Coordinates of C-alpha atoms in Angstrom, one line a residue:
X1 CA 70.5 -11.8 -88.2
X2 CA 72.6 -10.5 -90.4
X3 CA 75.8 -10.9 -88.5
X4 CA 74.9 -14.3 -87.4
X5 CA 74.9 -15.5 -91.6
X6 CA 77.8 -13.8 -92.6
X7 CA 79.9 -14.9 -90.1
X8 CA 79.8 -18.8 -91.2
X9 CA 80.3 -17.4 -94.7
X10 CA 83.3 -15.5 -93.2
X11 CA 84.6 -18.7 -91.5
X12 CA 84.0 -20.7 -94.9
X13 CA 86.3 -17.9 -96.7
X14 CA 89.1 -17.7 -94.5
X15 CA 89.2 -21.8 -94.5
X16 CA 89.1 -21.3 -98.0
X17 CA 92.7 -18.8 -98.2
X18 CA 93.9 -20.8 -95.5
X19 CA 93.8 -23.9 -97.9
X20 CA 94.7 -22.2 -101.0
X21 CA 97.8 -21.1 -98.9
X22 CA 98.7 -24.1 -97.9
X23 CA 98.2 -26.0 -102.0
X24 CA 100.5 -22.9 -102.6
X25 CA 103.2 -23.3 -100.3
X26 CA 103.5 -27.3 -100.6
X27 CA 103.5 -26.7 -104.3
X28 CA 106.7 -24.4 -103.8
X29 CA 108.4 -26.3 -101.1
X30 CA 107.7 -29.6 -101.8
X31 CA 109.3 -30.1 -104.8
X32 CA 112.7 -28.8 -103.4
X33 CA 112.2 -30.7 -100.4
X34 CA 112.5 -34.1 -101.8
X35 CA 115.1 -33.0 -104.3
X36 CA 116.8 -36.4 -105.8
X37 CA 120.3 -36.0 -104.4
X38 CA 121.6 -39.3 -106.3
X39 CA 125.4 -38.9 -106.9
X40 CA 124.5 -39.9 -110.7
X41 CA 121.0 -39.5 -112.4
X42 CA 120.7 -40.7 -116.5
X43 CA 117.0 -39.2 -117.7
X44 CA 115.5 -41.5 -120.0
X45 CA 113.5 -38.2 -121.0
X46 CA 116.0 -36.0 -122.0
X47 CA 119.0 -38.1 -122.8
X48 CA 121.3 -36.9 -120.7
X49 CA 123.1 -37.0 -116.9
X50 CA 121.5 -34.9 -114.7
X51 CA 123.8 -31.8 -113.0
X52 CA 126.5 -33.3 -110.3
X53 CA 126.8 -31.4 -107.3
X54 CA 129.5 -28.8 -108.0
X55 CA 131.1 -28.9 -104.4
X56 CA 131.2 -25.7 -101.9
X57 CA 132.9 -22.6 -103.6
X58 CA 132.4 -19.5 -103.6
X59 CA 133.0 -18.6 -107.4
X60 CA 130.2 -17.0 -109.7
X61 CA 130.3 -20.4 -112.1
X62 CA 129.8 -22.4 -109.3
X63 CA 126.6 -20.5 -108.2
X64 CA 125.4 -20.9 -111.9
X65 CA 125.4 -24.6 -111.5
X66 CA 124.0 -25.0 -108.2
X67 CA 120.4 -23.3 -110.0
X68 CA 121.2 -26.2 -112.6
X69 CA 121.8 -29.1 -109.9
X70 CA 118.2 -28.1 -108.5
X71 CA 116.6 -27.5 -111.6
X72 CA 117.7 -31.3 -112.8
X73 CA 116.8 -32.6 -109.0
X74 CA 113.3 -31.2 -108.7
X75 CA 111.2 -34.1 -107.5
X76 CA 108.5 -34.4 -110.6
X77 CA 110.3 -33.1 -113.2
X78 CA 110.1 -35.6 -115.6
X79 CA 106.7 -36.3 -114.5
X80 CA 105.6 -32.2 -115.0
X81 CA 107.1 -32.6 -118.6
X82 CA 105.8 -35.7 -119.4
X83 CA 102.5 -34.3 -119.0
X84 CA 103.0 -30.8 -120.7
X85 CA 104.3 -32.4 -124.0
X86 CA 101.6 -35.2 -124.1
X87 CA 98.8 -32.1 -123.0
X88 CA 100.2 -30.0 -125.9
X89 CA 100.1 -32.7 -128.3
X90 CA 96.8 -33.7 -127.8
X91 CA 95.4 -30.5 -127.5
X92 CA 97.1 -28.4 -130.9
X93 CA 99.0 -31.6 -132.6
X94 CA 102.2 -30.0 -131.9
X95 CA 105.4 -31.4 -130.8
X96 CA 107.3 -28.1 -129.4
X97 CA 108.8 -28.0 -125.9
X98 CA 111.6 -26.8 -124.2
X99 CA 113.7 -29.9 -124.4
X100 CA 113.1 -30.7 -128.3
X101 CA 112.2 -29.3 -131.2
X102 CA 111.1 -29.6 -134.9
X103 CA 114.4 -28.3 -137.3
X104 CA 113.8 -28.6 -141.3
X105 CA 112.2 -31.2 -143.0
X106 CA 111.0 -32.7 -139.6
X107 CA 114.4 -33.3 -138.3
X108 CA 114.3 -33.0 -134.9
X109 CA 116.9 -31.6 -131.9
X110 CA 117.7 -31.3 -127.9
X111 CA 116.3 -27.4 -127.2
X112 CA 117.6 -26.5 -123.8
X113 CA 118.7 -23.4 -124.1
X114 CA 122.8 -24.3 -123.6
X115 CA 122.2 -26.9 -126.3
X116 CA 121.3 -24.1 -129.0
X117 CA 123.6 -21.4 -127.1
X118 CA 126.3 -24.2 -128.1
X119 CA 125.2 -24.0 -131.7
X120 CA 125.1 -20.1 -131.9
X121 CA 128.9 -20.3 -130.2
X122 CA 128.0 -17.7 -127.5
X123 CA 128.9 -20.7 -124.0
X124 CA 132.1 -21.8 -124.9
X125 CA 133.7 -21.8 -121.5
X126 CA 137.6 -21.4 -122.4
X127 CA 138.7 -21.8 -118.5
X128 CA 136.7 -25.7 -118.7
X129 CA 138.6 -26.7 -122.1
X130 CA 141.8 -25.7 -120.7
X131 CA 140.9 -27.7 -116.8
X132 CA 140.4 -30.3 -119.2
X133 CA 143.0 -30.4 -121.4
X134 CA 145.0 -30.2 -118.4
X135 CA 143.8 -33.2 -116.8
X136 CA 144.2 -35.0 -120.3
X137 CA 148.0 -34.0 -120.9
X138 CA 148.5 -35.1 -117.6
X139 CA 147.0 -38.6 -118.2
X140 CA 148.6 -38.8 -121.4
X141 CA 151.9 -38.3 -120.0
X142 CA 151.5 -40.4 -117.2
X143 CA 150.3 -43.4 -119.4
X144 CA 152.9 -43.0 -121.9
X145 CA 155.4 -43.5 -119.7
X146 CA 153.9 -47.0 -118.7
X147 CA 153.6 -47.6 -122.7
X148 CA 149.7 -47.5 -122.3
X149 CA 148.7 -45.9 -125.6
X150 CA 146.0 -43.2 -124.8
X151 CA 143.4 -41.6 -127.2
X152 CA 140.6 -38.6 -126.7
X153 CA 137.4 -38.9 -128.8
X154 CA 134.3 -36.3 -128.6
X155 CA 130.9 -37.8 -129.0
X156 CA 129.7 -34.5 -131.0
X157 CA 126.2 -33.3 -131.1
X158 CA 123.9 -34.1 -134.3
X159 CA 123.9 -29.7 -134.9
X160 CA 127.5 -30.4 -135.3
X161 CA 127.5 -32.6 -138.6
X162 CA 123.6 -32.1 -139.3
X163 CA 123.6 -28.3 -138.8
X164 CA 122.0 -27.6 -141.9
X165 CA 118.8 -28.8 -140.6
X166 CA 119.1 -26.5 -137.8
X167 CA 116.3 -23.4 -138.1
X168 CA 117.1 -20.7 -139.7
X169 CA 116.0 -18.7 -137.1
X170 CA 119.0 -19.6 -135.2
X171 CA 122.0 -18.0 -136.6
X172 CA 125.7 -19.0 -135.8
X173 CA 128.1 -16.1 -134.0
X174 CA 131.0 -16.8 -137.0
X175 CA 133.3 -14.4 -135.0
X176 CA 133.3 -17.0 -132.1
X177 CA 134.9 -20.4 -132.0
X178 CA 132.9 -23.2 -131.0
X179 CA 133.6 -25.8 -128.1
X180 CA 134.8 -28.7 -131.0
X181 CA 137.0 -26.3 -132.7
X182 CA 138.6 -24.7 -129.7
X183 CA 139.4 -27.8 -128.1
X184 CA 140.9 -29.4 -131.2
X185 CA 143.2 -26.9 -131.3
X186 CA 144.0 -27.0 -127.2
X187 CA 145.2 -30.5 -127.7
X188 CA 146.9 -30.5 -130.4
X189 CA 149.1 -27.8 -128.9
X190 CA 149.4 -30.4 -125.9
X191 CA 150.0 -33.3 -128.0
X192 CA 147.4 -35.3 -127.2
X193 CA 145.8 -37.8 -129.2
X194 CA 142.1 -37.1 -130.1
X195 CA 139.2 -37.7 -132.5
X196 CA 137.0 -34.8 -132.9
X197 CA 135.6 -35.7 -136.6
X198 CA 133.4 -32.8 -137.3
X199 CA 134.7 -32.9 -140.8
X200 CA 135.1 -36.4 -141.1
X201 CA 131.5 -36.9 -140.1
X202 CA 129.9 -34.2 -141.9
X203 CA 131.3 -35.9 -145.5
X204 CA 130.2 -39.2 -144.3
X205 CA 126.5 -37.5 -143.7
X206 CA 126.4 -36.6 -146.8
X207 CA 125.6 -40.2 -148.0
X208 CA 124.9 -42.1 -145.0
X209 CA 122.6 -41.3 -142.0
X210 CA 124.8 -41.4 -139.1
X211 CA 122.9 -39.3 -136.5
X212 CA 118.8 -40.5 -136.5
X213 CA 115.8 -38.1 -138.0
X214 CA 114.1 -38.0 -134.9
X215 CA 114.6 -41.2 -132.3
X216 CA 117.4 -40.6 -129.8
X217 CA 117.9 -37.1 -131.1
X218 CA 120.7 -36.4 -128.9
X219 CA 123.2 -39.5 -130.2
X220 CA 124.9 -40.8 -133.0
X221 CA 123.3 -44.0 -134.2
X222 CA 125.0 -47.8 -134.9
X223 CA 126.4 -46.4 -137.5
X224 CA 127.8 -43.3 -136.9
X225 CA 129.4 -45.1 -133.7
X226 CA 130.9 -47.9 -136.1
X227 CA 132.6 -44.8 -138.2
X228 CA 133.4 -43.0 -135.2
X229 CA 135.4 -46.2 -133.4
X230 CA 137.0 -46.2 -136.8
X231 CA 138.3 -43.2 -137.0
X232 CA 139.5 -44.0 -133.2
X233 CA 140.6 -47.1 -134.0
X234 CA 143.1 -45.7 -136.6
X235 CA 144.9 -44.0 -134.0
X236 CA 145.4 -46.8 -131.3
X237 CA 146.3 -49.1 -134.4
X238 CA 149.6 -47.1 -135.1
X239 CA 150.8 -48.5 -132.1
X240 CA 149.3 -51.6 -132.2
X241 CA 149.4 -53.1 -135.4
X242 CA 148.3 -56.7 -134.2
X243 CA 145.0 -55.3 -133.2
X244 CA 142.6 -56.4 -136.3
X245 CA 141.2 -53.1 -138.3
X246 CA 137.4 -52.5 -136.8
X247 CA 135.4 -53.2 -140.6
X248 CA 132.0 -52.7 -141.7
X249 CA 132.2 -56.0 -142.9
X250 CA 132.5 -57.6 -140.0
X251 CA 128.8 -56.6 -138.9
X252 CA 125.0 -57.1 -140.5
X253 CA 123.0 -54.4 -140.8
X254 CA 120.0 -54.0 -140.6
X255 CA 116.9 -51.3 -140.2
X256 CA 114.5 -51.1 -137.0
X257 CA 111.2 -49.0 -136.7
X258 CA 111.8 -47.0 -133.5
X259 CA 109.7 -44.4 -131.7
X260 CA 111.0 -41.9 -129.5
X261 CA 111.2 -43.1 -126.0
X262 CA 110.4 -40.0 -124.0
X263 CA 106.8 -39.5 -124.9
X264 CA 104.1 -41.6 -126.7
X265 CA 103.9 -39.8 -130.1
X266 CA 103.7 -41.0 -133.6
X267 CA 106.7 -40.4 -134.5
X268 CA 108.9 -43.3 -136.2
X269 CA 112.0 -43.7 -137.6
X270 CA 114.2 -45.9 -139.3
X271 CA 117.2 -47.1 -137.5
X272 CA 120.6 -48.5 -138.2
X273 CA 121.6 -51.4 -136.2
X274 CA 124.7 -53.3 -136.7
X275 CA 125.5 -56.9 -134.9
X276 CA 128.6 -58.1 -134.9
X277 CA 128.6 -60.9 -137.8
X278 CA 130.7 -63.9 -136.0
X279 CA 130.1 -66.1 -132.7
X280 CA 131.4 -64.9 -129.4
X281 CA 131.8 -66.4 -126.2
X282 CA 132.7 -63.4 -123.5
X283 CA 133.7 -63.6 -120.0
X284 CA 134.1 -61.5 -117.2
X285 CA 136.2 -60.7 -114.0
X286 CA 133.5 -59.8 -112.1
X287 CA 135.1 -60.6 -108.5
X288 CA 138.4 -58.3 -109.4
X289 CA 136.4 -55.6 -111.2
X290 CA 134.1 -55.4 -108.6
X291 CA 136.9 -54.4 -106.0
X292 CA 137.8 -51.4 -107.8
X293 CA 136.4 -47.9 -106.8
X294 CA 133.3 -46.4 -108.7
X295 CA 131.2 -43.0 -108.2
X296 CA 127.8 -44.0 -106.5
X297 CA 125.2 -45.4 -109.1
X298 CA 127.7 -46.5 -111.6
X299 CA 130.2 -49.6 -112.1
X300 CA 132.4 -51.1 -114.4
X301 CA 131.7 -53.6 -117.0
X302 CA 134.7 -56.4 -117.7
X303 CA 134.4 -58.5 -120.9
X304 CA 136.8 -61.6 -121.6
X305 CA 137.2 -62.5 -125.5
X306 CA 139.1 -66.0 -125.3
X307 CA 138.9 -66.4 -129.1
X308 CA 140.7 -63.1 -129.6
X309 CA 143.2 -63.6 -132.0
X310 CA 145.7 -60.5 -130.3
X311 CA 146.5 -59.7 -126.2
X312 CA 145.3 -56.7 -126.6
X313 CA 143.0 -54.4 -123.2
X314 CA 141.5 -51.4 -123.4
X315 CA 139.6 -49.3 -120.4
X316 CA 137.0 -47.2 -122.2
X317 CA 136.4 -44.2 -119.8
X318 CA 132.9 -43.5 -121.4
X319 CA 130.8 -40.6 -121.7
X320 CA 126.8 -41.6 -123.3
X321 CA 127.7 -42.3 -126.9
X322 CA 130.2 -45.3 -126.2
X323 CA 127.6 -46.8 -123.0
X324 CA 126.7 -50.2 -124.5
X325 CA 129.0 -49.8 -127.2
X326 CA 130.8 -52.6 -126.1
X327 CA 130.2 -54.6 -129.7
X328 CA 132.3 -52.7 -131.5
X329 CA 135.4 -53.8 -129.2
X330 CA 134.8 -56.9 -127.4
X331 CA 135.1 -59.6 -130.7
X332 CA 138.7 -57.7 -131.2
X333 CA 140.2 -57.1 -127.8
X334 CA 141.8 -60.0 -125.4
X335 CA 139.6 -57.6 -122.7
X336 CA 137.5 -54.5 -122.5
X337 CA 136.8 -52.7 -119.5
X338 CA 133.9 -49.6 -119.7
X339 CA 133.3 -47.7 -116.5
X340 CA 131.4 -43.7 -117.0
X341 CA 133.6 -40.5 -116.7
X342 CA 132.5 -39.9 -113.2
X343 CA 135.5 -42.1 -112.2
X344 CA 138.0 -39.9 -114.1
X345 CA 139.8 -39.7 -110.8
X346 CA 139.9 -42.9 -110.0
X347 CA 142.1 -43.7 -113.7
X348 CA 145.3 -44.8 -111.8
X349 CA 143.9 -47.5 -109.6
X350 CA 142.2 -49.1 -112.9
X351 CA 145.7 -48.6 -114.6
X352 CA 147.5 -50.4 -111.5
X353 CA 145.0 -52.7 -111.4
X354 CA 144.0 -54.3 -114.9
X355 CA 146.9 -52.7 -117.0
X356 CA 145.3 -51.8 -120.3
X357 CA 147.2 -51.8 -123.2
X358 CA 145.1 -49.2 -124.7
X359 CA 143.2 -45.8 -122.8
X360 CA 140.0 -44.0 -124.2
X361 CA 138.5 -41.6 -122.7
X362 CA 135.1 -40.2 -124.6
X363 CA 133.2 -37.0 -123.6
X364 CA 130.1 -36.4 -125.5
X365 CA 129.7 -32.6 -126.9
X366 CA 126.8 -31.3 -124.6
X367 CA 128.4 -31.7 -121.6
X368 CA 130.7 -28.8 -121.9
X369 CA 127.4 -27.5 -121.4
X370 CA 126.2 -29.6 -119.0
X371 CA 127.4 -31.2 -115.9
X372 CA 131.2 -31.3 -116.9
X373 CA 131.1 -28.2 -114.5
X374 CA 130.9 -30.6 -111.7
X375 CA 133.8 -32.4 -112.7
X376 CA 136.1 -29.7 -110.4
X377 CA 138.7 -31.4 -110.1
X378 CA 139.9 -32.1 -113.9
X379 CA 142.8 -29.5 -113.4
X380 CA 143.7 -30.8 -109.6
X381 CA 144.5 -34.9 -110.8
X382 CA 147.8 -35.5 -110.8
X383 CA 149.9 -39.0 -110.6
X384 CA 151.7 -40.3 -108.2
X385 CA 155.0 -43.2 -109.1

């Protein structure tokens, strides 16, 4: 009798760790199974490009960043964080995760462990800064020689101009360069034309708010990119003096209440945004832009100024901080052409193409840190007659 009742109770416990097995194993290999393998991914959450596949090598960096392409690709990621920041807020009132977190006097910054690695100077990658100041002597030279002027700008981090708000907890490695510094001084050895304005912008912090409190924590705001274009645009003007100066004038400003987009929180903050003060009546080349060659999931953008008082094109090769930027360009230049870094190798066929007057290429700051990596090839472009 005894038998006979424990052996449903038997059959009723192995059903049970056959189950539990089976909620273990499809938590562990589903997620990897329907990895998002996207050539290009932009997270909304975490304002940034997820990790590019780094190509098939055998090299220890490159087995680094294959963890980091599946770790961006996970399928529910955002949706896993989405609901461990909203359960921890609701649960202890605190907003402290992996991807942000509180700094002083409730400034807040990008977490990831590269991101404050980055701060402390202890992942500057010397080998990437020289692939890439390779591959941007190279496109210097080859666009000087058509008379294209050309001109680098880094979109820096807000710990770069608003580190004193950084924790104290985090100290800096002094005996260590960090990624803007090193790389300043890689190109100008190379001559080539850049704007890396850490000082430049941390003076101008000092009486305006360039970089926001809290919403968008990763980016310069309206008007940091208004100073930063200036500061760029002092360059190309040297060799294009009919190009008319980029003023602060020539925009109204005014102040938005914004909440951080990734998660419903009370946070607020008061943004910058400038419009550009004067009518405009834009264009676009869509049929002949649209020939051109773009990385999967991204495309150029074309816009025609008729009322431009100069002949003047740019191509913008853009990295996050310039994307929609087009405002502080279009009501100046004949035409302005954007298309993301991903297409760095496709620069000669735009050049052939649309022939620019004018070449900028912007990387923002983290992704030395991030999915520049991918970019293998940055040392391998060359170009042809």
């Amino acid at each position: 009798m005894n038998q006979n009742q424990t052996s449903p109770q038997k059959r009723i416990k192995w059903c049970l760790d056959v189950a539990f097995v089976l909620v273990f194993l499809c938590m562990i290999f589903v997620p990897f199974l329907k990895l998002d393998t996207a050539e290009t991914i932009d997270s909304t959450l975490e304002n940034r490009s997820m990790t590019k596949w780094p190509g098939l090598d055998l090299k220890g960096e490159h087995n680094e960043w294959y963890g980091h392409y599946v770790e961006d690709r996970v399928a529910f990621r955002e949706k896993a964080i989405r609901f461990y920041i909203k359960g921890t807020y609701a649960l202890f009132h605190e907003f402290s995760e992996d991807l942000h977190m509180y700094g002083k006097d409730g400034w807040i910054f990008p977490a990831d462990d590269a991101y404050v690695k980055a701060y402390q100077h202890l992942n500057t990658d010397e080998a990437l800064l020289d692939n890439l100041t390779t591959y941007l002597s190279r496109t210097n030279d080859y666009l000087n020689s058509r008379g294209i002027t050309f001109v680098f700008t880094m979109g820096l981090d807000k710990k770069a101009v608003y580190g004193q708000y950084f924790p104290d907890s985090i100290h800096v490695d002094e005996t260590k360069k960090g990624i803007p510094e090193m790389l300043s001084e890689k190109l100008t050895q190379a001559g080539v034309p850049y704007v890396i304005p850490v000082k430049e912008f941390q003076k101008k912090a000092k009486t305006e708010q360039i970089y926001n409190k809290s919403y968008d924590c990763a980016h310069w705001n309206d008007l940091g990119a208004l100073y930063g274009m200036q500061l760029v645009d002092d360059v190309i003007r040297k060799d294009h003096p009919e190009l008319p100066a980029l003023l602060k004038e020539d925009f109204t400003i005014t102040y938005e209440s914004k909440g951080i987009e990734f998660i419903e929180l009370p946070i607020k903050d008061s943004v910058p945004v400038c419009e550009v003060n004067r009518e405009q009546h834009l264009g676009a080349r869509t049929k002949k832009v649209g020939r051109l060659t773009t990385v999967p999931g991204t495309s150029m953008q074309d816009y025609i100024n008729p009322d431009a008082v100069c002949k003047t094109k740019i191509l913008v090769i853009h990295d996050s901080f310039l994307e929609e930027r087009y405002k502080f360009l279009t009501y100046r230049y004949k035409e302005v052409f954007m298309v993301p870094r991903q297409n760095y190798t496709h620069l000669q066929e735009y050049v052939e193409a649309l022939k620019p007057d004018v070449v900028l290429f912007e990387c923002a700051q983290r992704a030395f840190v991030d999915d520049l990596y991918a970019y293998t090839e940055l040392a391998d472009v060359t170009y042809g007659e």
